[in-house]
């Protein structure tokens, strides 16, 4: 069993973006296709070696062949010219082919029939609905569709088919639409609201028993292509939708009678478009099957991710992106009983469908869901057996992290099924297990789509019953669980708690606020008083299963090897104080969101305007003022001052702006300054009337440090971890509101001469040549701040910029290791990996890196086992680890010991500049809003750090 921490799809890699190593090129396949044209071409060691050829691909480049077969009266050239013209035309040629005498559209449709499983090829089809090839004007699968073609096809089906309606639900970052095509019988269409309401009702144990399911059509969502470079998924969606709309067959009628099918053709439009453009750029008229061909070896960052290089198949829980938010809101409005999630994996594999690795199902997923997953698998197996397609189950892929598209539904009453097709990664590619073509891989995905629909009809009442039972069981379990409620607080930072409450609401998890300080009973029997504003989450509400799953902090696991992270606890990611309560506070103590201080600015004139650095919104406010040309100062020490007659204490990091009446530091007059400050969307700037403070630094003190206007660059390109770089870019661009200048590793020699306030190496091991390294070091020595995150610390340590702790020693010695079984090598290594755990940093709050934190203990995420060595300077290790370092996730006992002496953050001085090395990923997957402050401080306040 191969172990790949990186993801559930081992075809891609986590640490750095390394292109697929091409496999040896062998011209045979052990995964034959039923409509194959097999050509014995030789033998290898006595075995018959055969090339498997998709007959439709063989027809290329003459896409006209299926047409010319019937149009024998015409010369071959005429339809070729016609097709070429149509392909060049901007408007899809709807109907133009069908209008030809002799019905050439039917011929093209016939070619597209080969994309269907054999059992469905003879079904009569409406020929006034263009098939994908006739719509596109070229043989479907001979090049990739682009996203606008896919959407145009679905809109056409919406217009022309009375069975289908297209409903957009979101717009991607790059402004591409996402939507569902709802396909069902006319009778169901008339009562869709009722069907939807019945599904939602099944999730409500109070009324679910009254819902009649015998005649209730089941809602099934088929989602394709959350990873943009897995093209058979979205291309299969077009074939599936065409067939469901065009088929004239009683079996299909029964699907549409008994099911409401929602086809989501492209879950990641921006990634899909990136890969389609890439493939079409290089494929040509005669696509090469050679793994070394440029088409099959994507340039950085590749097509898998969305516009910000996030893996959208990890975003179902954190909901950082518009694609996921829109999809989840649909999921919650419709409450499907089954969701299908179509992917591709490496070229050298076969086909996979769930059930996956049995020991790595989420422990809270219902037993009934697992049973239905296995029963549906029988339908997929039969469908692929009929086609001679090889497949595997129950290994490699897991269902553990709740933010995945096949796992989240499991925890929400639906059955989520993952499908993985070995990829042609383009039009065609030959690997160690034969040739994959886009067309043959589409056919497999269509087959398992249909087997899912067949299975859904056969298991319709069981699937509906599973939705009802899973909520009923969760309700019963919650009632007997002594845990009554969770209480969450974010001292000094209401914004972070608000965001947490908003995210819970997107998951239909209800939270309320204490409207006054209230005494509560904790789970350990003690009593304490929680302040007004504390967020209370009733543990016995409808989503009790899901909320436990996303609040969990597991550290013990049945199985200790993970493909994805083993820790995700949302409260830790938001760095919230969490209290578990034995009783819900009474209703009269609970209210809606509290009103925070009115944002804006106090009355002037003042000698300074100040704001605390603790609120989540403060870093974006600093950026906003800098962009407006206002010089902001940061307090490097605490002070106490009087504001409107009230004594207020400000901790280090507090920001001040001075009107020009202060001749040394002010650069804007009071009225203009107040105008800028008044526009603050969430923070309130207080006016200070006197320069003298009652405690700590006065306002003319040298301890007020001018903060340079941020000008931040992020290294990208070969060797850089695209996910980590994407998370940093997302933080800078969309959270802080500053431009993230993306510098390719190859350009560093020239670009490091610019006056960046900070350059970020987000992760991986950037491929920088000697000239680039020299330029970077020179830039640091002239005063630059280099911020190195996560496993890039290994790369930084290799340059001798700072040190790493020695690697742990295995039992035995390197020259004479303990003898172990060959079969256990992967598992042995997996046990020592840190595949994704949340650990507790302890931060020096007097250091600029710690400014604004309410508490020195900060949960941070790490996905590697490198340990930073502490600095030789006593003042340059702002972060270490708590004595109990591991908060959630699997970390072996031997690795746990290493945290005791290691550093979480070190600052290495170099000339007039410095390198800030953070061993963890403070902005991991865009939802670690607690530790994000460490990153913000590093890039915004890094230039203020002195060599001490
Ligand atoms: Zn995938």
CSV table of C-alpha atoms and ligand atoms in Angstrom, one decimal, residues 9 11 226-227 230 304 343-344 420, ligand 1:
chain,number,residue,atom,x,y,z
A,9,UNK,CA,-5.0,11.5,-4.6
A,11,UNK,CA,-1.0,11.4,-8.3
A,226,UNK,CA,-13.2,19.5,-8.4
A,227,UNK,CA,-9.6,19.1,-9.6
A,230,UNK,CA,-8.8,15.6,-14.2
A,304,UNK,CA,-5.6,20.9,-10.1
A,343,UNK,CA,-11.9,12.5,-10.1
A,344,UNK,CA,-8.8,11.2,-11.8
A,420,UNK,CA,-11.0,7.9,-9.4
B,1,LIG,ZN1,-9.0,14.6,-7.8
